[in-house]
Amino acid sequence: QVLTLDARNHGGSPHSPLMTYEAMSLDVQHLLTRLGITKCILLGHSMGGKTAMTMALQRPDLVERLISVDISPVSTASVSEFSAYISAMKSVKIPGGVSRSAARQLADDQLRPVVQLPQLRQFLLTNLVEVEGRYVWRVNLEAISHHLADIMSFPVFHKPYPGPALFLGGSNSPYISSKDYPEIQRLFPKADVQHIEGAGHIVHQDKFEEFITAVLNFLPP
């Protein structure tokens, strides 16, 4: 059974002014309780990976195995880079009455000067939705920009997660680097670190087959 969750302020999930890893971990815990799931294998990418790590460290009894995709339990890249992306998204203007493809193209053109990587623009554009004839971002940009420092950092933990963990990075991405290994080892002593050749930050988009293979190989038989 595979469940795909939208984090708060993302996708179809409710918007909330609070955006911390502790809050997002509790969201997952509440969902598991409601569904009667007593143990799960948790996989998260980027911010979702930090949420998954937080939950594994808070409630190891709920997490059978952990997979963190292209993120480490440390402070991430500079806030200013992401701040610029959010500002660019906020300033996108799309006239009413245009088709979905035209709206995406307009948004793509307006984001391009700030978000140079085409794959990253495509990733951001998945959040462009039509609401009552207007194109808007479905992510809560206000809450995200307000909590950027929280999102970029990682909570402090002293007790390690005892279960198996896989840190699956992209070889072209800086987010799981050798300087992070001591902290990965401290908090996740049973961690295996792997990099998928030729993948950037959005590993599952860049190298889908290799990503699936690595995940399946890590799952219990």
Short mmCIF file of C-alpha atoms in Angstrom, two decimals, residues 49 53 66-74 161 164-170 175-176 180-181 183-185 187-196 218:
data_model
loop_
_atom_site.label_atom_id
_atom_site.label_comp_id
_atom_site.label_asym_id
_atom_site.label_seq_id
_atom_site.Cartn_x
_atom_site.Cartn_y
_atom_site.Cartn_z
CA GLY A 49 12.76 14.13 3.55
CA MET A 53 13.68 12.26 9.30
CA LEU A 66 13.37 5.59 6.26
CA ILE A 67 14.28 6.90 2.80
CA SER A 68 15.49 10.49 2.51
CA VAL A 69 15.77 11.67 -1.09
CA ASP A 70 18.46 14.28 -1.78
CA ILE A 71 18.48 15.90 1.66
CA SER A 72 20.55 15.60 4.84
CA PRO A 73 19.68 16.31 8.52
CA VAL A 74 21.57 19.62 8.38
CA TYR A 161 16.92 6.54 14.89
CA PRO A 164 17.54 1.10 8.51
CA ALA A 165 17.82 4.35 6.54
CA LEU A 166 18.66 5.14 2.92
CA PHE A 167 19.96 8.55 1.87
CA LEU A 168 19.48 8.69 -1.88
CA GLY A 169 21.05 11.70 -3.56
CA GLY A 170 21.60 12.97 -7.07
CA TYR A 175 22.32 18.36 -0.86
CA ILE A 176 23.88 15.11 0.40
CA ASP A 180 27.07 15.81 6.03
CA TYR A 181 28.17 12.19 6.64
CA GLU A 183 25.70 14.06 11.18
CA ILE A 184 23.92 11.39 9.09
CA GLN A 185 25.98 8.75 10.93
CA LEU A 187 21.47 10.43 13.91
CA PHE A 188 21.05 7.44 11.56
CA PRO A 189 23.75 4.89 12.48
CA LYS A 190 22.26 2.27 10.11
CA ALA A 191 22.23 4.69 7.16
CA ASP A 192 23.33 3.75 3.66
CA VAL A 193 24.22 6.72 1.42
CA GLN A 194 23.85 6.31 -2.35
CA HIS A 195 24.03 8.76 -5.25
CA ILE A 196 22.28 8.27 -8.58
CA PHE A 218 16.21 -1.04 -0.06
#
